[in-house]
Tab-separated table of C-alpha atoms in Angstrom:
chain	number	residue	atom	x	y	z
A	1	UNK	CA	0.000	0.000	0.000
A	2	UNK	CA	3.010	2.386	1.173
A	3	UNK	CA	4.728	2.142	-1.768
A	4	UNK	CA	1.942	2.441	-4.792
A	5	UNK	CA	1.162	5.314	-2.641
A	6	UNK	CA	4.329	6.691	-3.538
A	7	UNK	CA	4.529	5.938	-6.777
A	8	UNK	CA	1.473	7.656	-7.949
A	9	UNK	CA	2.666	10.972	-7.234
A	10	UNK	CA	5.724	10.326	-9.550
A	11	UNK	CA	3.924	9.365	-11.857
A	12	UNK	CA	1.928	12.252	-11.667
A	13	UNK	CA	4.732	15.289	-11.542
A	14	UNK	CA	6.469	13.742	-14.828
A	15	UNK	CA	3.154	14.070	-16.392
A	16	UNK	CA	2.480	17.715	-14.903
A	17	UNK	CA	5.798	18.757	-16.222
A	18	UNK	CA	5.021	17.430	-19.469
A	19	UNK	CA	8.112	14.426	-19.782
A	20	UNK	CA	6.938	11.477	-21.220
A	21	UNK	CA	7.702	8.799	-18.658
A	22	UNK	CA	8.127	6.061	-21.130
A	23	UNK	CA	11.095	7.762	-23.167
A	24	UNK	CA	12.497	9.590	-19.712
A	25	UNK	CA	15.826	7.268	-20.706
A	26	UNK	CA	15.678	8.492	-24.318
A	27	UNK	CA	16.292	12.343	-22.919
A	28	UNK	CA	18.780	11.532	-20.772
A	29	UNK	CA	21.048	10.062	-23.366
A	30	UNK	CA	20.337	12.758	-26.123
A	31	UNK	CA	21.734	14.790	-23.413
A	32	UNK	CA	24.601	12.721	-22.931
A	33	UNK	CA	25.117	12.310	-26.419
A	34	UNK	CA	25.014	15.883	-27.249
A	35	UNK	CA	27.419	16.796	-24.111
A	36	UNK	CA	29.607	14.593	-26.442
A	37	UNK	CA	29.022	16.436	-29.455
A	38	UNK	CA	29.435	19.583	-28.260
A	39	UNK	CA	32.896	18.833	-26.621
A	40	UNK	CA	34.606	20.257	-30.059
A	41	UNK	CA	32.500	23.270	-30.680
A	42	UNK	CA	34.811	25.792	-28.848
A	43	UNK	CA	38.126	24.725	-30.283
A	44	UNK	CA	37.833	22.679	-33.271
A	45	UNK	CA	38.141	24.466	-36.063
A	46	UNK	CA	41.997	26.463	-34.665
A	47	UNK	CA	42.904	23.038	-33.594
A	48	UNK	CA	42.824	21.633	-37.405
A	49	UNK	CA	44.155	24.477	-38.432
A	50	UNK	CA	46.929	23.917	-36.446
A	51	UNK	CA	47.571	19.922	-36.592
A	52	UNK	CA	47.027	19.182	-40.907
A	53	UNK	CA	44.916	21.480	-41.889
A	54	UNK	CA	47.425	24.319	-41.942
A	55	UNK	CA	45.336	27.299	-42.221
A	56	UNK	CA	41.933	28.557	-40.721
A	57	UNK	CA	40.192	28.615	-43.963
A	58	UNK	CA	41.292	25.152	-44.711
A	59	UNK	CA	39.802	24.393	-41.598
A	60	UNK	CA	36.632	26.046	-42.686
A	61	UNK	CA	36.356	23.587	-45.605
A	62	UNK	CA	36.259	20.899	-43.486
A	63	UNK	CA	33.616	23.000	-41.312
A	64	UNK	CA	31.520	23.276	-44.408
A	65	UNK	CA	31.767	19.403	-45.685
A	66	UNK	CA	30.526	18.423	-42.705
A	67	UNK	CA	27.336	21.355	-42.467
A	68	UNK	CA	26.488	20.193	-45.992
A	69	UNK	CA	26.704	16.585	-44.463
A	70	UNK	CA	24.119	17.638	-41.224
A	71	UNK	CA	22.141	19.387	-43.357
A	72	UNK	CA	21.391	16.010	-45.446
A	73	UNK	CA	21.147	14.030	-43.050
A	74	UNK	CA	18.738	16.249	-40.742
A	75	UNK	CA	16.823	16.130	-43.695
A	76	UNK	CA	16.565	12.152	-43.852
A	77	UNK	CA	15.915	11.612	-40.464
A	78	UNK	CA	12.225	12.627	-40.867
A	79	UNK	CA	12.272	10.279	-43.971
A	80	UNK	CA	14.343	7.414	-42.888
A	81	UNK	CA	12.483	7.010	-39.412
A	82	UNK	CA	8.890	6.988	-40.916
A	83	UNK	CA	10.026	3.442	-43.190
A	84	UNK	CA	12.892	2.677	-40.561
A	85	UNK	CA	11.680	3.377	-37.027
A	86	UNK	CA	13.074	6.291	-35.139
A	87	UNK	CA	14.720	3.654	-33.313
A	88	UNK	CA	16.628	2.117	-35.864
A	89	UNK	CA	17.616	5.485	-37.184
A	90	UNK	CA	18.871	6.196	-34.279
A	91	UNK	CA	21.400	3.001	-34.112
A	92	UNK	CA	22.473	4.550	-37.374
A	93	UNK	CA	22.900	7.831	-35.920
A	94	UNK	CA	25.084	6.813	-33.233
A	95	UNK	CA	27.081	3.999	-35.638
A	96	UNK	CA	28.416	6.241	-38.031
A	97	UNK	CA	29.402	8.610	-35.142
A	98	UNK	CA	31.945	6.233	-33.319
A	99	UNK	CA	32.886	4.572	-36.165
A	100	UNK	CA	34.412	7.690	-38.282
A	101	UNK	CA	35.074	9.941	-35.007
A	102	UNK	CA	37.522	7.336	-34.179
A	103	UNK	CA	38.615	7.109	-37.897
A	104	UNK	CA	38.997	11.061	-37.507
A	105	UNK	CA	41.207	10.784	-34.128
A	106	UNK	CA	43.395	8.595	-35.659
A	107	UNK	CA	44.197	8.656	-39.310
A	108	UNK	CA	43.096	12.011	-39.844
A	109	UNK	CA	44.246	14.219	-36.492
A	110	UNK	CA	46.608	12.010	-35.548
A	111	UNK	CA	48.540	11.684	-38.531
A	112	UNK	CA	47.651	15.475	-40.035
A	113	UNK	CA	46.137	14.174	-43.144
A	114	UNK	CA	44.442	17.003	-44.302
A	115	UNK	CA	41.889	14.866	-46.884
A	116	UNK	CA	41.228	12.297	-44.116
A	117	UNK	CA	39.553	15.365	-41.858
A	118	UNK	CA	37.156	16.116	-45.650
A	119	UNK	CA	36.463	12.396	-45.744
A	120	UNK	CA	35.983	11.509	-41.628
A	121	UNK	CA	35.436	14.429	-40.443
A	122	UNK	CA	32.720	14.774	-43.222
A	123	UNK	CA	30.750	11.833	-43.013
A	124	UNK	CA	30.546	11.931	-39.103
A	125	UNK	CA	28.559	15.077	-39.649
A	126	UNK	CA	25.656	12.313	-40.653
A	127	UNK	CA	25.732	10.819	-37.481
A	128	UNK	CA	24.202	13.615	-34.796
A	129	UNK	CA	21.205	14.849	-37.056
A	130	UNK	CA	20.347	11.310	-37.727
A	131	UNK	CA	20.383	10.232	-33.730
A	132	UNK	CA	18.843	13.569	-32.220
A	133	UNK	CA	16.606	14.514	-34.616
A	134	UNK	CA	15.139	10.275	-34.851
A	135	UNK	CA	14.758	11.030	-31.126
A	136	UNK	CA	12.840	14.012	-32.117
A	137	UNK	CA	10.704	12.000	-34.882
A	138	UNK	CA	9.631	9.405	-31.987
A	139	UNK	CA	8.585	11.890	-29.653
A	140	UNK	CA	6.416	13.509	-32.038
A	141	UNK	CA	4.841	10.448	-32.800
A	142	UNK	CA	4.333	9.240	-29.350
A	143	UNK	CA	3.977	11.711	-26.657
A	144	UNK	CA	0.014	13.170	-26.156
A	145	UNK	CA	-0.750	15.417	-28.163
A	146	UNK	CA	-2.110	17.414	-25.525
A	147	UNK	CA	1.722	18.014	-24.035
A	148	UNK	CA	3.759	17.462	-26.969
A	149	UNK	CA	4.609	21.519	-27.034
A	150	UNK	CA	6.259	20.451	-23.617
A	151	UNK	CA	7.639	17.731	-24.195
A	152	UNK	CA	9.109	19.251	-27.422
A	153	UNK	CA	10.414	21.924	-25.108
A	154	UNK	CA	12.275	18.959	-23.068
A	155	UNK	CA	14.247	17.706	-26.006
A	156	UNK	CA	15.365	21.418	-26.894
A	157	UNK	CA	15.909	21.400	-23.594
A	158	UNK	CA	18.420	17.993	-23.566
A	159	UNK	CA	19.188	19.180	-27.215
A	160	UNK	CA	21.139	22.495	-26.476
A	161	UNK	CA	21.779	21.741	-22.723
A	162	UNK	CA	24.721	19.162	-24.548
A	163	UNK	CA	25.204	21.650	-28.037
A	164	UNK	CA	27.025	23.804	-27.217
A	165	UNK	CA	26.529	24.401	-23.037
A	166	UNK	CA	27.495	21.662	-21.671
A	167	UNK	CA	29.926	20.373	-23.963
A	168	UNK	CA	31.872	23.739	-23.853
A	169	UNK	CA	31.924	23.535	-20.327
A	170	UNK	CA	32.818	19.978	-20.553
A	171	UNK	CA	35.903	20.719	-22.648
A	172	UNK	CA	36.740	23.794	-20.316
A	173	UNK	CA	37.654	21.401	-17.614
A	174	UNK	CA	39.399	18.954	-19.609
A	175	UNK	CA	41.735	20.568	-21.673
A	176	UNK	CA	43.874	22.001	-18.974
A	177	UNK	CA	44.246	17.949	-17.734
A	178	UNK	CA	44.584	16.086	-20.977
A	179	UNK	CA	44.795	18.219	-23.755
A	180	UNK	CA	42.759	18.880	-26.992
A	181	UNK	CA	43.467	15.559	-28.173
A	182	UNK	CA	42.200	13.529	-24.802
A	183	UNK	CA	39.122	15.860	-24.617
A	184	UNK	CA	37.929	14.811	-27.964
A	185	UNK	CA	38.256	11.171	-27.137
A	186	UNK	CA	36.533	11.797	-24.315
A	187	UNK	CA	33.784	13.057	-26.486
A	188	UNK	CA	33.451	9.395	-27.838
A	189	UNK	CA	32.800	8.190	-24.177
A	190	UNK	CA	30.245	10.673	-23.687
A	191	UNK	CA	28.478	9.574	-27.259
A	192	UNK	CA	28.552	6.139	-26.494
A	193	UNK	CA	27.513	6.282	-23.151
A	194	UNK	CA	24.318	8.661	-23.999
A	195	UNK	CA	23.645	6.625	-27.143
A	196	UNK	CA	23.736	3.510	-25.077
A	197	UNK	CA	21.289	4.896	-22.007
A	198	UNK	CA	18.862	6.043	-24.808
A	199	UNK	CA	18.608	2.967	-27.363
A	200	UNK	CA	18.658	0.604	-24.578
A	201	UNK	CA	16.792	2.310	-22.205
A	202	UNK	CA	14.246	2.902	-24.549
A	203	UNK	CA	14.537	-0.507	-26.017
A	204	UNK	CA	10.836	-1.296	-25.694
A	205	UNK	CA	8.829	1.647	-25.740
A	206	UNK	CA	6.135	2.477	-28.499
A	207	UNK	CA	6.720	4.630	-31.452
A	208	UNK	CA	10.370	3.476	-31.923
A	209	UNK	CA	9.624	1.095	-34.944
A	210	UNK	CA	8.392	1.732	-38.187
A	211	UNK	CA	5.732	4.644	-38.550
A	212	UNK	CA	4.648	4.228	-42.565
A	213	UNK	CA	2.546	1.820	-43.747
A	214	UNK	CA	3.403	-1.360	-44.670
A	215	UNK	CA	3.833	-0.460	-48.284
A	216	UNK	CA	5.669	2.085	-48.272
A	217	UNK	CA	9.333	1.814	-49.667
A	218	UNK	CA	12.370	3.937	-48.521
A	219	UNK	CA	12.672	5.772	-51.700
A	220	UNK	CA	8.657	6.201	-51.924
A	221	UNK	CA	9.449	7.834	-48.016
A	222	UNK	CA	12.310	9.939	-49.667
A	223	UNK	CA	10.023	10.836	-52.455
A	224	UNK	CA	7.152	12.029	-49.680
A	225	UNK	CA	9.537	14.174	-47.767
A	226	UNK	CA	10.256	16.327	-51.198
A	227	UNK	CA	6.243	15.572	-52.627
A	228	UNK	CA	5.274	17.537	-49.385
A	229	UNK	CA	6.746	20.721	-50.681
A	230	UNK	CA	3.390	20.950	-53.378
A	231	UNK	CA	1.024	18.659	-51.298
A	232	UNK	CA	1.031	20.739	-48.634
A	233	UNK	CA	3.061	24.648	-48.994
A	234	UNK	CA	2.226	25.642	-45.768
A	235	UNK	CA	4.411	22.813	-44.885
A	236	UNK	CA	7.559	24.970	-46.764
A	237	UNK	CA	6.750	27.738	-44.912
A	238	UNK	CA	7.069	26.360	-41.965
A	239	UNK	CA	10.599	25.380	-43.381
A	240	UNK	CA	11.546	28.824	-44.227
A	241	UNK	CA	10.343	30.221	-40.252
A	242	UNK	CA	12.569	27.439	-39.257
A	243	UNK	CA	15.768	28.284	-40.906
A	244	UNK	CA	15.275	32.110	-40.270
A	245	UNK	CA	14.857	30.429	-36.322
A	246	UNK	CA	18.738	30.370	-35.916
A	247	UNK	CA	20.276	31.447	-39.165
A	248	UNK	CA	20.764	35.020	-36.740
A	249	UNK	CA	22.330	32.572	-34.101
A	250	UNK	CA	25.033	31.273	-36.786
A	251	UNK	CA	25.271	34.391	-38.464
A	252	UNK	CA	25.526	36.345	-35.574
A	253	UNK	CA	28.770	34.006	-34.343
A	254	UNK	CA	30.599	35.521	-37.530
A	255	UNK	CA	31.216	38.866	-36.088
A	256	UNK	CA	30.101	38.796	-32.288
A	257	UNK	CA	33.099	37.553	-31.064
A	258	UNK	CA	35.731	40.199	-32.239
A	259	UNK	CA	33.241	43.029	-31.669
A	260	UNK	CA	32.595	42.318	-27.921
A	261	UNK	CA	35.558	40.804	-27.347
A	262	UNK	CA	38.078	43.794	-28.928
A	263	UNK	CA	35.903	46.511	-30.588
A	264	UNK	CA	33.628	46.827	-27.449
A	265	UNK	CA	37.013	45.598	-24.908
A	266	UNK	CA	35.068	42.640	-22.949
A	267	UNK	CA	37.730	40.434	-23.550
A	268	UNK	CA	37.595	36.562	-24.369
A	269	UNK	CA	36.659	35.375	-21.463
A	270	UNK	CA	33.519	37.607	-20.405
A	271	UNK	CA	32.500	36.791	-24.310
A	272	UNK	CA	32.691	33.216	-23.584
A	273	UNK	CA	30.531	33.828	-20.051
A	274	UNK	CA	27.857	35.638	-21.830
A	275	UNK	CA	27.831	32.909	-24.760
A	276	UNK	CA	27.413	30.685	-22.080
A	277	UNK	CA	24.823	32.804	-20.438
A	278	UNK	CA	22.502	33.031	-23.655
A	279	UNK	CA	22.437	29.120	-24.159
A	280	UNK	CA	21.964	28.581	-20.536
A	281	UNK	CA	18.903	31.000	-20.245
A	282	UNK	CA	17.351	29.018	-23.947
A	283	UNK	CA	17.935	26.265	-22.199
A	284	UNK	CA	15.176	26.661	-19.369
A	285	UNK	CA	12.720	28.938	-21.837
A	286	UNK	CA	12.758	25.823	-24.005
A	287	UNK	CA	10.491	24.106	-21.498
A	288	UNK	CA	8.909	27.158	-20.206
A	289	UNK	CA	7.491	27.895	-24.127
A	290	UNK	CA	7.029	25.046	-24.553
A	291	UNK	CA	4.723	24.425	-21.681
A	292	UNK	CA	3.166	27.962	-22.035
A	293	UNK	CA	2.404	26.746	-26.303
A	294	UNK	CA	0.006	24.037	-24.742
A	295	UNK	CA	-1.891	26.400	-23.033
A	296	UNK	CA	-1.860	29.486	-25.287
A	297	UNK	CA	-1.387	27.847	-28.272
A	298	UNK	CA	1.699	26.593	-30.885
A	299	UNK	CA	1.775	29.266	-33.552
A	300	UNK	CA	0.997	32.210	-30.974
A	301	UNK	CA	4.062	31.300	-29.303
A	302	UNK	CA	6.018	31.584	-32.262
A	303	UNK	CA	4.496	34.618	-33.494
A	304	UNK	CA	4.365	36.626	-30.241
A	305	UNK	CA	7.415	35.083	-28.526
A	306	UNK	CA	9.850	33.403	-31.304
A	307	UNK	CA	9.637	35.928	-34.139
A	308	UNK	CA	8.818	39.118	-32.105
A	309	UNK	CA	10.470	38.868	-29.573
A	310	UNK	CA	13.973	37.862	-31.290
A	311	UNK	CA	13.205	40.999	-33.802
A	312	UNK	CA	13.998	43.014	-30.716
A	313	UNK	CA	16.196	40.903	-28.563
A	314	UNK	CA	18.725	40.472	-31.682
A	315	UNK	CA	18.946	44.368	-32.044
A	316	UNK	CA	19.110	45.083	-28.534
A	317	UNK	CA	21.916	42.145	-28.139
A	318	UNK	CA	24.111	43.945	-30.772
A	319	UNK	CA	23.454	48.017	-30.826
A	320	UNK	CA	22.813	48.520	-26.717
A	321	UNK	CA	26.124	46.612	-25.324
A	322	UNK	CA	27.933	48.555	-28.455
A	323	UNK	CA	26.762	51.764	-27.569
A	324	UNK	CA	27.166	51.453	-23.935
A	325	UNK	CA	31.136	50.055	-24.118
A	326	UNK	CA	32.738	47.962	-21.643
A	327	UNK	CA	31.376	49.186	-18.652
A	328	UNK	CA	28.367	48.003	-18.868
A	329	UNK	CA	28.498	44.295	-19.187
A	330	UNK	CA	25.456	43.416	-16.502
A	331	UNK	CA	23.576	45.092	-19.304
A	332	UNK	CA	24.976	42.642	-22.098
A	333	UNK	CA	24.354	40.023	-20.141
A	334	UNK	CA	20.693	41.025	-19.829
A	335	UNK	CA	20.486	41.585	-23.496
A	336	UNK	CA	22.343	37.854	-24.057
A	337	UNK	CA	19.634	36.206	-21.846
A	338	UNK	CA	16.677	38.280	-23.444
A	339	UNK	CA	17.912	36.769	-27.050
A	340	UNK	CA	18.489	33.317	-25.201
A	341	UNK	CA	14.670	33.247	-24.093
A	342	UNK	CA	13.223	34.384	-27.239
A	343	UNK	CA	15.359	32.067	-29.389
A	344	UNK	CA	13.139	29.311	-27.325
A	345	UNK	CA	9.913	30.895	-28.781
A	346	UNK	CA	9.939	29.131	-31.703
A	347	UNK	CA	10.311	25.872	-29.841
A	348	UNK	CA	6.428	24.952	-30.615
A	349	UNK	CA	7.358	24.916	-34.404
A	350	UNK	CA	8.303	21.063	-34.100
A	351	UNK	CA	5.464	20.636	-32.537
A	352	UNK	CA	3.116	22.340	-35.064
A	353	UNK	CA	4.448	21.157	-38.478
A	354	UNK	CA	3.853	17.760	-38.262
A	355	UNK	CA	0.383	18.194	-37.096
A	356	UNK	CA	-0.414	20.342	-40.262
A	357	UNK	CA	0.230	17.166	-42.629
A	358	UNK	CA	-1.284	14.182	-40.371
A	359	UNK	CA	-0.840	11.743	-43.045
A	360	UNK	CA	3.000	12.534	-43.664
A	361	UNK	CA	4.529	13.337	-40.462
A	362	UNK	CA	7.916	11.807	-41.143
A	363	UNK	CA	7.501	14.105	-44.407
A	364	UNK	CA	6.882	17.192	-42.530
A	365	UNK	CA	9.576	16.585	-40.197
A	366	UNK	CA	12.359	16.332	-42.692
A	367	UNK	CA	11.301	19.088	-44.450
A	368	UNK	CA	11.544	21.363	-40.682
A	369	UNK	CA	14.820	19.155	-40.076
A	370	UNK	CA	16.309	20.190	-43.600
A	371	UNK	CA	15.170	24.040	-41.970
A	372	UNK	CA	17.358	23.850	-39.190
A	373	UNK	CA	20.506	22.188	-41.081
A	374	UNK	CA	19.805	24.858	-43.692
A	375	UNK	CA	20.454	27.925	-40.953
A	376	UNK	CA	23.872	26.484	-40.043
A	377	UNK	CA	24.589	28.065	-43.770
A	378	UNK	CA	22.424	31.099	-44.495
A	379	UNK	CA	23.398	32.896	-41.070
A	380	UNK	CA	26.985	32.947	-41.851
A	381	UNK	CA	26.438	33.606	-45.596
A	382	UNK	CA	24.167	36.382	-44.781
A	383	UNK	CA	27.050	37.698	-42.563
A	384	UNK	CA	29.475	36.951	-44.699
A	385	UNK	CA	27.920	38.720	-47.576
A	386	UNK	CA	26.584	41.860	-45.838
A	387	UNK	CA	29.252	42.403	-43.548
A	388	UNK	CA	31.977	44.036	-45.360
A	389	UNK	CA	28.955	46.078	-47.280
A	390	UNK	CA	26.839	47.334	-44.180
A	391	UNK	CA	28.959	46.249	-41.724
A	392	UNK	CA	27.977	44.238	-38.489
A	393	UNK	CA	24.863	46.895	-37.348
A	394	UNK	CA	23.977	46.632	-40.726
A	395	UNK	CA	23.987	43.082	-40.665
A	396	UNK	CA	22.013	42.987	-37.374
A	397	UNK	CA	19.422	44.664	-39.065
A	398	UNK	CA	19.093	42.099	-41.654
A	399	UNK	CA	18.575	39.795	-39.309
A	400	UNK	CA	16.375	41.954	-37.558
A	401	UNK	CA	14.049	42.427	-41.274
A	402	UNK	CA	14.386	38.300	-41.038
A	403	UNK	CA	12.665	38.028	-37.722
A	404	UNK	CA	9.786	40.278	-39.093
A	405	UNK	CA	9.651	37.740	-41.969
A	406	UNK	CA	9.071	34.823	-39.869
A	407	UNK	CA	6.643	36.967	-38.060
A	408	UNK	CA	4.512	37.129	-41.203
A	409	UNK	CA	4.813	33.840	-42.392
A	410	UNK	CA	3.851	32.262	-39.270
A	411	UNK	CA	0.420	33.727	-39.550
A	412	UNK	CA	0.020	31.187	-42.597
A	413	UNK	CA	1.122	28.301	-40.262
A	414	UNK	CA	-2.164	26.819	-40.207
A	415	UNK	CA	-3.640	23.259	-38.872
A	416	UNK	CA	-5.971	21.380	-41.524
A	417	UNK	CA	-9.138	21.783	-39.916
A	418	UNK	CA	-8.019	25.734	-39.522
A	419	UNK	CA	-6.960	26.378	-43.215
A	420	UNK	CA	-9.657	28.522	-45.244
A	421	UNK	CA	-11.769	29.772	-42.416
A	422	UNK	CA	-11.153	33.650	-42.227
A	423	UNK	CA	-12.854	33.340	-38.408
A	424	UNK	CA	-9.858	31.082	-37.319
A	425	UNK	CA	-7.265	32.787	-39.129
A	426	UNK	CA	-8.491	36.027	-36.799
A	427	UNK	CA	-8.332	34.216	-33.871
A	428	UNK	CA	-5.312	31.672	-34.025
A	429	UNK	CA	-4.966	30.252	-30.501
A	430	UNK	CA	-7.025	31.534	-28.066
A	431	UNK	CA	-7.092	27.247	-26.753
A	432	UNK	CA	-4.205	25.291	-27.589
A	433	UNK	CA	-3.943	24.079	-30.970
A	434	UNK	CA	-2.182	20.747	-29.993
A	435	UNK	CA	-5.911	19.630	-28.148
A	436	UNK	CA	-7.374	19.845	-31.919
A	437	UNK	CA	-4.573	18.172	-33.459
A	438	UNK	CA	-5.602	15.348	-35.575
């Protein structure tokens, strides 16, 4: 009697927090495993530069191959998992990780091959997308609709606690004791350990197999996730707000770092605290919007919160801590955590876009997965383009225009039973959209 009594009440808070109890395991080691895979992000790309690569732009080629390689596969994990199982994708995921990080460590790094980083370094880039995002495809399809803003919210929340927060932290520690080289095969640990707690842990829970139906072929599931663009456009659009999500974050990483670090005279180290601080602060607004997008509704947390709110937090980030000058870094640091929690606004968005194409989920999420590989490129080109025309306040305020964008476009982000009906389209959320989601 004592101890059901206690039990129910567990049961009850995981629910009331919105964290599917059956995949609790799966969260954990998406956490672990991107800890892992954000070991590198701090130091990487100077490191190659420095051991084969020879210069930084060399090292920036090998940066690239491996964005185009995300960007693929972030795109197939929608695909893949609906004829696959998330699951299974997920074992691929994690596979292709290990297998050509190690190849990386040591016929590539360790002997300076400058090729071997393309080729390794490259193909690894297929493994993360492939594991996280899968992860993301089974919660989608398995958590109640209800919560499934929230429990969206936690996998942000696992997602970016490991990429780049805790990994940079992670690496902080460990390079002083064993080096660059030791940290990143630590990073394999971490990967295999956090792959391990989630595919075993989650060994037998629902929605891990295949979603299609039984007919369906892998190229006929490839086929669906590009068909989607003209079955349904509002699908596309939902792409687009996606990319313009963090194409600012990229972008903004381009020139940030010398202007508060030198122009503005924070120095390196209070520019790494109030990265830190930013990512830190997204991380707990990813479950707070996406808790408050059940209630209030998915697309009028992206509007009001996501697109809005990032339209001023991005300028305010840039023009106030570069007016102000070094003095004033409590008030970059406010600034840095109002762009963190806005960034988390748009949360709800992998919630919504699967729900506005019932019948091709998978295809819906590769199409928003493709989105977010997609902004790893178009923030830095847009920076890289503008910058030396406009410079970086000029820049800002092209991201700025961006954010207005997705404001727009989200208005069209509409659920089936919504689309057409001018009543609806004046009122988008007043209840939460994911109670009428089909």
């Amino acid at each position: 009697m004592t101890d059901a009594a206690t039990r129910v009440p567990d049961r009850g808070l995981l629910d009331r927090i919105g964290l599917p109890k059956p995949l609790i395991l799966g969260y954990i080691g998406v956490l672990l495993f991107m800890i892992g895979d954000g070991v590198e992000s701090g130091f990487i790309a100077p490191y190659m530069a420095d051991h084969g690569a020879g210069t930084d732009v060399k090292a920036g080629y090998v940066i690239t191959v491996y964005g185009v390689a995300v960007m693929l596969a972030s795109w197939f994990s929608g695909a893949l998992s609906q004829v696959w199982g998330p699951r299974k994708v997920m074992w691929v995921g994690l596979g292709i990780w290990a297998v050509f990080d190690a190849l990386y460590l040591l016929f590539a790094l360790g002997t300076e091959n400058f090729p071997l980083m393309l080729l390794f370094y490259g193909i690894r880039g297929f493994g993360y997308p492939l594991f996280a995002f899968g992860f993301l495809v089974w919660i989608t399809g398995s958590a109640p609709k209800a919560r499934l803003g929230t429990a969206v919210g936690w996998f942000y929340f696992a997602f970016t606690g490991g990429l780049p927060t805790l990994g940079s932290l992670w690496s902080s520690f460990t390079i002083p004791q064993i080096g660059e080289m030791g940290t990143l095969w630590t990073a394999l640990g971490l990967i295999l350990i956090g792959g391990a707690i989630a595919l075993l842990g989650a060994k037998k829970r629902g929605g891990g197999e295949r979603l299609a139906e039984p007919g369906v072929t892998t190229g006929q599931s490839l086929y669906n996730s590009v068909s989607i663009v003209w079955t349904h456009p509002r699908v596309l659009v939902g792409c687009l707000v996606r990319v313009i999500n963090t194409a600012p974050e990229f972008g903004m990483l381009v020139y940030l770092p010398r202007i508060f670090s030198d122009d503005v005279g924070f120095g390196t180290d209070k520019w790494l605290q109030l990265l830190a601080i930013i990512y830190g602060t997204n991380i707990f607004f990813n479950l707070i919007f996406g808790a408050l997008s059940d209630k209030i509704g998915w697309r009028t947390t992206i509007a009001g919160f996501g697109a809005l709110g990032c339209a001023i937090s991005v300028t305010v980030l840039y023009f106030v801590p570069t007016w102000l000058g070094p003095d004033y870094y409590w008030v970059a640091v406010l600034a840095g955590m109002l762009y963190g929690a806005t960034l988390a606004g748009f949360v709800p968005i992998s919630a919504l876009i699967p729900n506005m194409a019932p019948e091709n989920k998978g295809g819906a999420m590769a199409l928003l997965n493709l989105g977010a590989g997609g902004a790893t490129f178009v923030g830095p080109a847009i920076a890289s383009l503008f910058l030396p025309l406009v410079g970086a306040g000029g820049v800002t305020i092209v991201f700025l225009a961006l954010y207005l964008v997705a404001l727009v476009l989200t208005l069209f982000l509409k659920m089936p039973e919504e689309q057409g009906s001018a009543k609806d389209e004046q009122d988008a959320s007043p209840q939460p959209q994911a109670t009428t989601a089909v």
